[in-house]
Tab-separated table of C-alpha atoms (C1' of nucleotides) in Angstrom:
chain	number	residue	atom	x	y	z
A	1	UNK	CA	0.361	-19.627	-22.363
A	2	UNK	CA	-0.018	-15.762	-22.814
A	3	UNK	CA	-3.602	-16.507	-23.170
A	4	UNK	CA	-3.580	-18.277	-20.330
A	5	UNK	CA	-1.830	-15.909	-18.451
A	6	UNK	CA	-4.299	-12.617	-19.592
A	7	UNK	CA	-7.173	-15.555	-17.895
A	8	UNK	CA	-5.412	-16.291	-15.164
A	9	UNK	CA	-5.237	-12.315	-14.223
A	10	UNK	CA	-8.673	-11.559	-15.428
A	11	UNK	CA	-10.133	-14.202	-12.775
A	12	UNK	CA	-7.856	-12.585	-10.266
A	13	UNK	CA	-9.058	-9.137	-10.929
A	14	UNK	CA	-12.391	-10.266	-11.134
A	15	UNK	CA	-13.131	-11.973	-7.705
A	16	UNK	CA	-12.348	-15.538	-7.628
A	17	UNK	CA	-9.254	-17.102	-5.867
A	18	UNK	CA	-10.181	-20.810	-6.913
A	19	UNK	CA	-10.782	-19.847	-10.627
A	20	UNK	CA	-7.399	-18.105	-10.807
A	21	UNK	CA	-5.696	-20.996	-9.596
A	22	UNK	CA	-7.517	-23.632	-11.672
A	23	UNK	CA	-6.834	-21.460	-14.752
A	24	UNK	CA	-2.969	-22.095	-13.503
A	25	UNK	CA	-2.618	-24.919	-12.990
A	26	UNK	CA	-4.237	-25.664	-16.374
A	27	UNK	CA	-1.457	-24.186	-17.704
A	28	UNK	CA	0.892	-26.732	-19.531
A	29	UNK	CA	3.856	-24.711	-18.835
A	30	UNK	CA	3.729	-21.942	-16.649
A	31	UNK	CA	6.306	-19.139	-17.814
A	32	UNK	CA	7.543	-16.598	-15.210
A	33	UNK	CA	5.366	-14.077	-16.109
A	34	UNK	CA	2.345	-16.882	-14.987
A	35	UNK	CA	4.328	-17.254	-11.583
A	36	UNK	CA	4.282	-13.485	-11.154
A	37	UNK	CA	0.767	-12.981	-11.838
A	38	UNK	CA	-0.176	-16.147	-9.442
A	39	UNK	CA	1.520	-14.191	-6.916
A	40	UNK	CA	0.093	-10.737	-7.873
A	41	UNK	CA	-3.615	-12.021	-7.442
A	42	UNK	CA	-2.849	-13.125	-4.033
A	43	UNK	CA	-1.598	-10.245	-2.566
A	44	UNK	CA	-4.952	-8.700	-4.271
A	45	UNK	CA	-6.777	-11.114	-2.211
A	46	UNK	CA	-4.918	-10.187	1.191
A	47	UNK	CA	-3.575	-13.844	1.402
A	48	UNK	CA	-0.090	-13.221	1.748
A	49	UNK	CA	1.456	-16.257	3.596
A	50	UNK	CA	0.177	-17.836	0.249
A	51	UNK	CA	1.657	-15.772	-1.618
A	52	UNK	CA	5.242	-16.044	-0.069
A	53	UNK	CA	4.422	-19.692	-0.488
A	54	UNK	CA	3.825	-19.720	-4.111
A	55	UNK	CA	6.912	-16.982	-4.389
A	56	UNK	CA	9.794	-19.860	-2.901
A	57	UNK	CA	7.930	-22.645	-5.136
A	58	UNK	CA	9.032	-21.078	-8.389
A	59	UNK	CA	11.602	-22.331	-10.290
A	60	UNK	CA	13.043	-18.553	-11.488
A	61	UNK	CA	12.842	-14.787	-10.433
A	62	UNK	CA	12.627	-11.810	-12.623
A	63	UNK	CA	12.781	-8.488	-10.729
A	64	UNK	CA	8.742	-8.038	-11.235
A	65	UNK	CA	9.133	-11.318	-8.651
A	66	UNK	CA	11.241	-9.897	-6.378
A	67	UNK	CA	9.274	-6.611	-6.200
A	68	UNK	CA	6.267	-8.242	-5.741
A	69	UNK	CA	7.378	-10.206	-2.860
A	70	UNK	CA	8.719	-6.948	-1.784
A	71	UNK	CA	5.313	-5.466	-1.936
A	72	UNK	CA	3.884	-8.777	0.052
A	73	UNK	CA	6.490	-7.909	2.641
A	74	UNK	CA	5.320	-4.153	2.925
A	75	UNK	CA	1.847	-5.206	3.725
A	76	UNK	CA	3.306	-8.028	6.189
A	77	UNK	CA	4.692	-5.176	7.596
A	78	UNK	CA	8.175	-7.276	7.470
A	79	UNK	CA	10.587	-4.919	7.649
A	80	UNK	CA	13.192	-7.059	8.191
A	81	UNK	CA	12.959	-9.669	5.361
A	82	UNK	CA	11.958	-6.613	3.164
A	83	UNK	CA	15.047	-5.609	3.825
A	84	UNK	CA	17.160	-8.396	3.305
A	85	UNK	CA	15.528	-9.506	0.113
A	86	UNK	CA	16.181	-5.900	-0.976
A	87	UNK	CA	19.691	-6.042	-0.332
A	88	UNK	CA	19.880	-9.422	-1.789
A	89	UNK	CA	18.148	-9.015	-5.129
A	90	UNK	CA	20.695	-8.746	-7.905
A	91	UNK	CA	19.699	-6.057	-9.082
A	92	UNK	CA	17.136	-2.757	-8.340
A	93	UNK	CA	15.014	-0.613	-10.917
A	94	UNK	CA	12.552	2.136	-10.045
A	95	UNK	CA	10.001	-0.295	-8.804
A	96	UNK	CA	12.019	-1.702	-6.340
A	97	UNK	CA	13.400	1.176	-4.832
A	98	UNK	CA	9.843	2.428	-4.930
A	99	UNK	CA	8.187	-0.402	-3.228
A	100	UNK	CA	11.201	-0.371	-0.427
A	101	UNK	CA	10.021	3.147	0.243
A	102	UNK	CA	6.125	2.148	0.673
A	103	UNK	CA	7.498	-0.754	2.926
A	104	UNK	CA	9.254	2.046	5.286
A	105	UNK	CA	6.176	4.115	4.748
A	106	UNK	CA	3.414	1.361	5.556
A	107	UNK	CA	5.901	0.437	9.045
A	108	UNK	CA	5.451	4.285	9.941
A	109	UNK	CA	9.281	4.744	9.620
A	110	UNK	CA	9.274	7.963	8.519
A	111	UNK	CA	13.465	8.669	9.155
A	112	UNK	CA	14.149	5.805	7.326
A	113	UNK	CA	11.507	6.618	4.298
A	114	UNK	CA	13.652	10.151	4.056
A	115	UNK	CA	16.879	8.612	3.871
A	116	UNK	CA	16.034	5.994	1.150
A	117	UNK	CA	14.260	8.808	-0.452
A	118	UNK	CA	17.628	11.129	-0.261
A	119	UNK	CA	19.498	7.681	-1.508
A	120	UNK	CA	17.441	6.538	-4.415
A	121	UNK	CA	19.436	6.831	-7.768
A	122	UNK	CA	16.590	7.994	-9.213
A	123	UNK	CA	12.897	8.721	-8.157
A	124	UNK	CA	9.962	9.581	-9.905
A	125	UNK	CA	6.060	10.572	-9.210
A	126	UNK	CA	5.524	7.479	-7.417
A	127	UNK	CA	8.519	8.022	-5.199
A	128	UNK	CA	7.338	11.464	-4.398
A	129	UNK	CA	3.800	10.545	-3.453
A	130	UNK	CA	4.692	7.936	-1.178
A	131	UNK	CA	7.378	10.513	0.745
A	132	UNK	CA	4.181	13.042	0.659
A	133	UNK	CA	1.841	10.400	2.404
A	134	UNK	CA	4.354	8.957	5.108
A	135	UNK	CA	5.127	12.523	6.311
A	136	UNK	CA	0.949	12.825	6.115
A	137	UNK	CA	0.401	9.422	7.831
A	138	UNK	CA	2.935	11.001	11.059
A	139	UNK	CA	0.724	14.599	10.770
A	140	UNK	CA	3.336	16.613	8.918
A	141	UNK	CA	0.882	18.094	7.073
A	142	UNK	CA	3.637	21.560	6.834
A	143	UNK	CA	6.401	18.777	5.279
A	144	UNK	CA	3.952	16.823	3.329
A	145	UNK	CA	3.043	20.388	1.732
A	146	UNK	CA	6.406	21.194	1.167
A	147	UNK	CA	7.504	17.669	-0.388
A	148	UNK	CA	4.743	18.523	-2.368
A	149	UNK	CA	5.429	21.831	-3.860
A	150	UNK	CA	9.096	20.553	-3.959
A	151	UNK	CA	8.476	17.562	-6.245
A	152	UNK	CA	7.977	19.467	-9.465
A	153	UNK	CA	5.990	16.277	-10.415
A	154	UNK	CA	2.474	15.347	-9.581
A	155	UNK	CA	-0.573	13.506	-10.816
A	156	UNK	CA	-4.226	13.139	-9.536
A	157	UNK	CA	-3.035	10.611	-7.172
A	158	UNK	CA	-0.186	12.774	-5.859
A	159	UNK	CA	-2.841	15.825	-5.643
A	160	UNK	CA	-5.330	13.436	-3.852
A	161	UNK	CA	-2.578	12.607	-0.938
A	162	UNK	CA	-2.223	15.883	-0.507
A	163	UNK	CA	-5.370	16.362	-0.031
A	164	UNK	CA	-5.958	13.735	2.200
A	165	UNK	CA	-3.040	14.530	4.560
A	166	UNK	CA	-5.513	18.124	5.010
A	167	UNK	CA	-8.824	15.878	5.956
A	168	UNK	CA	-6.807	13.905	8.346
A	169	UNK	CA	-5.737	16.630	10.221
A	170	UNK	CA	-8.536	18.531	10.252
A	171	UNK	CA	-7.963	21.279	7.850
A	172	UNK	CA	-10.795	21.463	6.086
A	173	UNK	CA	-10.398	25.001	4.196
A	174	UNK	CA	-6.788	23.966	2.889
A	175	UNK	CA	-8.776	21.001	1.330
A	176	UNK	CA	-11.538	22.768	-0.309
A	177	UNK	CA	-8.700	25.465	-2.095
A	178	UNK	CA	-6.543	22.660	-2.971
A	179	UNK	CA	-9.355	20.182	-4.672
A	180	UNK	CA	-10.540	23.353	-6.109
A	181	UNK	CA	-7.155	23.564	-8.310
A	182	UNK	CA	-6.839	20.520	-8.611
A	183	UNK	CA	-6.181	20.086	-12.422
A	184	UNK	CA	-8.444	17.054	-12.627
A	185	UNK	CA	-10.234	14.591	-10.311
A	186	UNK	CA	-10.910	10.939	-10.456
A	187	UNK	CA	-13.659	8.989	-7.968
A	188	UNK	CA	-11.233	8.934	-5.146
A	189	UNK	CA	-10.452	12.516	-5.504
A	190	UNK	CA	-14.272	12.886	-4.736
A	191	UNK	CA	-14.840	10.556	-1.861
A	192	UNK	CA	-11.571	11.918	-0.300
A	193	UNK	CA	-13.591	15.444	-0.508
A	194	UNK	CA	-16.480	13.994	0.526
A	195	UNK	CA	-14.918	11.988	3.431
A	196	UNK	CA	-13.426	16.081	4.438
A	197	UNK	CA	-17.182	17.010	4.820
A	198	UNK	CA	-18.952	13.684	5.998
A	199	UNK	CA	-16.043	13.701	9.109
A	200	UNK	CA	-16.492	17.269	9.809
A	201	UNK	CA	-20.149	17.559	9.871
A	202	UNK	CA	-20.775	19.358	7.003
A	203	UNK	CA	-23.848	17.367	5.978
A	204	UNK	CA	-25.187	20.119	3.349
A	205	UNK	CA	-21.704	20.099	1.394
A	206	UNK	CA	-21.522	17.025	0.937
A	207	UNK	CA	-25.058	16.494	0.017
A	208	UNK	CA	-23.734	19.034	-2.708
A	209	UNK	CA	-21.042	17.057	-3.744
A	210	UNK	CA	-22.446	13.583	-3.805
A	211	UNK	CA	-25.017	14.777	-6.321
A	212	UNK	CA	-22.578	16.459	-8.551
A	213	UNK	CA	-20.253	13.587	-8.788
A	214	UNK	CA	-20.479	12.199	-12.226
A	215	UNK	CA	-19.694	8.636	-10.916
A	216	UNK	CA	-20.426	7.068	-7.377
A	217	UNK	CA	-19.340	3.532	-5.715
A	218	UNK	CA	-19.630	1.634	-2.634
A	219	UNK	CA	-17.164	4.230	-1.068
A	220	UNK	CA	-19.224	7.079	-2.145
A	221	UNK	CA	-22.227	6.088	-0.655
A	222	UNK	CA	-20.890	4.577	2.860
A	223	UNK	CA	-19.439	7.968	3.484
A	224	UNK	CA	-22.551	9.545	2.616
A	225	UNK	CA	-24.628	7.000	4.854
A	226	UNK	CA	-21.796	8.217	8.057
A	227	UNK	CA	-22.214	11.948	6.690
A	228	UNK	CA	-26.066	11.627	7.444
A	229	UNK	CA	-26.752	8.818	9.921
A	230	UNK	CA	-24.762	10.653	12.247
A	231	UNK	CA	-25.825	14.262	11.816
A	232	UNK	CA	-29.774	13.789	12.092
A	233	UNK	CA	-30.634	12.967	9.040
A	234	UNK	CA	-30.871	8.566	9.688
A	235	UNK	CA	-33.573	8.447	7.631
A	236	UNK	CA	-32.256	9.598	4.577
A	237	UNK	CA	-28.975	7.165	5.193
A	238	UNK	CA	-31.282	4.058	5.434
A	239	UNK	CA	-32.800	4.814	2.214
A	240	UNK	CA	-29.815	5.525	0.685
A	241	UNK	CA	-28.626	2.265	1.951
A	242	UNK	CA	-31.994	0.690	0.800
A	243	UNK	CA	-31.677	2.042	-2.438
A	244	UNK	CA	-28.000	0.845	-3.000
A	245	UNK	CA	-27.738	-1.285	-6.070
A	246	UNK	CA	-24.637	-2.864	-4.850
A	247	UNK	CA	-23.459	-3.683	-1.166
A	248	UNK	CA	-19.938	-5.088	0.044
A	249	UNK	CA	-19.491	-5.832	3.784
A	250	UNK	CA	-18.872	-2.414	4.458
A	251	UNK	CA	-21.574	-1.294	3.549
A	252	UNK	CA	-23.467	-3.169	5.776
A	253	UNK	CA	-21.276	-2.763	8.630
A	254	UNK	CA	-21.116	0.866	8.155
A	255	UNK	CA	-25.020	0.838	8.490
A	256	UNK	CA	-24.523	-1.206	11.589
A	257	UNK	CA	-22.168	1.448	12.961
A	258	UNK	CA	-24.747	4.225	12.867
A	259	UNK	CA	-27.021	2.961	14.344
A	260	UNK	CA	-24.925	1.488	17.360
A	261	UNK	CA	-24.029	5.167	17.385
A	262	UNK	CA	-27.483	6.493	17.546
A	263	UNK	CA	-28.237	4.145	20.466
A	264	UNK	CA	-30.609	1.781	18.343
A	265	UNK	CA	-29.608	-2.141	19.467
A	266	UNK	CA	-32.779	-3.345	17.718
A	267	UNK	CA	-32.041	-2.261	14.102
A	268	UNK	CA	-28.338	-2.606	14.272
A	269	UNK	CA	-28.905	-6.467	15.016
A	270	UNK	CA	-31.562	-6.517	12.068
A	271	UNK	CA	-28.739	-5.328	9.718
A	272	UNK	CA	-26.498	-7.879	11.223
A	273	UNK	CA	-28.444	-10.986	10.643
A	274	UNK	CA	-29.732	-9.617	7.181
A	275	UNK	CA	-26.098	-9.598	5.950
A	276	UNK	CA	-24.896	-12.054	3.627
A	277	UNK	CA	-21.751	-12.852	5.201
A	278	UNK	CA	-19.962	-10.681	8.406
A	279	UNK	CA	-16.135	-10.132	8.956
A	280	UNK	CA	-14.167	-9.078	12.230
A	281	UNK	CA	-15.568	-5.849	12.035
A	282	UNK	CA	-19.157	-6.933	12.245
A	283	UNK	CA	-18.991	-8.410	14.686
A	284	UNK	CA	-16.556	-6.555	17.205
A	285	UNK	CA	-18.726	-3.629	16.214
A	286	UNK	CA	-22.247	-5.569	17.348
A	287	UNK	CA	-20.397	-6.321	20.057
A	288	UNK	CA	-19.517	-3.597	21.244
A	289	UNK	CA	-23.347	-1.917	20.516
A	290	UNK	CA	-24.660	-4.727	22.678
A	291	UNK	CA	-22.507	-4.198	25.439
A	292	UNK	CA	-22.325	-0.747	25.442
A	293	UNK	CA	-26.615	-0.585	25.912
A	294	UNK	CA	-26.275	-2.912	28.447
A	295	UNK	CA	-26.916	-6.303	26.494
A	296	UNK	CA	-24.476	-7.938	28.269
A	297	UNK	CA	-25.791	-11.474	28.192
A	298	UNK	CA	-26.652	-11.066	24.782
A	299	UNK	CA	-22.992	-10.055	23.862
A	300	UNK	CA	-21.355	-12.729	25.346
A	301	UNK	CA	-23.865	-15.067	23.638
A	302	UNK	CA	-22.930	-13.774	20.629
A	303	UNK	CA	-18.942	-13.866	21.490
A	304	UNK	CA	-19.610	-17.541	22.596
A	305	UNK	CA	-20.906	-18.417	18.996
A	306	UNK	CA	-17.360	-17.351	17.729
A	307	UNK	CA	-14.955	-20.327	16.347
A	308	UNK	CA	-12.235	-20.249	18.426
A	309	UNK	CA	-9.074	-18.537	17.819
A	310	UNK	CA	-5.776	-19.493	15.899
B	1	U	C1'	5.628	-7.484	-31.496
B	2	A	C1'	2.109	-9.349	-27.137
B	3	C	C1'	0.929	-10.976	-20.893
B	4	C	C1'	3.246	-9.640	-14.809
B	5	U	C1'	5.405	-5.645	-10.135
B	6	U	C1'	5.355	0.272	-6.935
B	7	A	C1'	2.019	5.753	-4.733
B	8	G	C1'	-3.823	8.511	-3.070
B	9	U	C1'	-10.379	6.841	-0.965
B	10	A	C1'	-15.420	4.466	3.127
B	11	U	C1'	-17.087	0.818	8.289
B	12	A	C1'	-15.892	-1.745	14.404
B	13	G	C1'	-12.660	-2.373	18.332
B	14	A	C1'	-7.877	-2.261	20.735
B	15	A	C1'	-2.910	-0.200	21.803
B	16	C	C1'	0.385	4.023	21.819
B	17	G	C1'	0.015	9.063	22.674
RNA sequence: UACCUUAGUAUAGAACG
């Protein structure tokens, strides 16, 4: 069973829905820990109705359980089974009152995040990041800085909020000092930094930074192809995005993207039908290019090919 | 003894402002 467990997560961590489930249910007996993990890899997957499902079908709850479902509620944006579940589990640890915070701060309840906050028996580094980004997420960049200097606590990921509540509000010289002290850095420190300069034009920077990043991903280079499709340099972002070793669908739809921005219908159709596979945001986006340059028939064509709704 | 849960990154549109 704990073998079975460890394969059950791997699978889950590693991509595939069906093989996490067939390594379940090819478990003789399923312990909790196999329930909570079952549940865990579908909120990983974004299939949360699932994993509510799978959450009432098991025969016990721990409080990992309970804060998971807790976590599938946050995303659901459910405040108001988050809530009750909350105030019906039998009990709360860190996690919990943790996760109830994200769940106020992921429903943009700010007033309420504060409160819990100011109620929490005890809080810790994850507590204090999440206050940091919900006052960042409502452009309190002032309180955000000073929930930051108050916490007395903080970690690359609480330094990275911080520095993201700067890039989303446009100050771009608070960010530089503050990754520049930053005490260490991690690969979403960088693409945070790299998102400042990509977003505010600053094509030469982050030129800079990209090559002196010790490791890159997917995110890395999409914000690089945005940083120089849209400031003149389209060239070099198609042969960055020629050169990628590895694509996901953002990739391609960022690619898609620029060149709807630069006006060219031609190429960002190419993209399109050269994709593997296209989500929502492929297609609104083509859509959108199409219509905009005055490919109206062609747009609704393409809307027209669309399963229909739920 | 061992396995599970919480915070920070990239792409389209729409709404609110």
């Amino acid at each position: 069973v704990f073998l079975g467990n460890l394969l059950v997560l791997m699978y889950g961590k590693c991509g595939s829905l069906e093989l996490a489930v067939e390594s379940f249910s090819a478990l003789a007996h399923p312990n909790v820990f196999s329930w909570n993990i079952l549940i865990q890899v579908y909120v990983q997957h974004g299939e949360l109705d699932q994993a509510k499902v799978w959450f009432e079908m098991m025969p016990g709850w721990t409080l990992v359980s309970w804060n998971s479902m807790l976590r599938v509620y946050a995303h659901m944006g459910d405040l108001e089974s988050a809530k009750s579940l909350f105030d019906s589990m039998p009990e709360h640890d860190l996690v919990a009152w943790n996760t109830m915070l994200q769940v106020y701060a992921s429903a943009g309840h700010l007033s309420e995040l504060i409160k819990l906050f100011n109620s929490s028996p005890e809080v810790d580094v994850f507590s204090w990041t999440t206050l940091l980004a919900g006052h960042a997420q409502k452009g309190q960049v002032q309180q955000a800085q000073d929930v930051f200097e108050l916490a007395g606590v903080a970690n690359v990921v609480t330094w990275t909020a911080m520095l993201k509540a700067y890039v989303d509000n446009g100050k771009l010289s608070s960010a530089k000092f503050l990754f520049s002290r930053m005490p260490e850095w991690d690969l979403r420190a960088w693409n945070v930094m790299l998102q400042a300069y990509a977003q505010d034009g600053h094509v030469d920077e982050a030129i800079r930074l990209y090559k002196s990043m010790p490791v890159l991903d997917v995110v890395s280079s999409s914000t690089m192809i945005v940083a120089l499709g849209l400031n003149g340099q389209l060239q070099d972002a198609v042969h960055m995005f020629e050169s990628m070793k590895e694509r996901n669908l953002v990739s391609w739809n960022t690619l898609i993207a620029v060149y709807g921005e630069k006006g060219d219908v031609e190429s960002s159709k190419c993209i399109f039908d050269r994709m593997p596979c296209h989500d929502a945001v492929s297609l609104t986006a083509l859509l959108t290019i199409l219509s905009r340059n005055g490919h109206l028939e062609e747009s609704k064509k393409l809307f027209n090919t669309l399963p229909p709704a739920a």
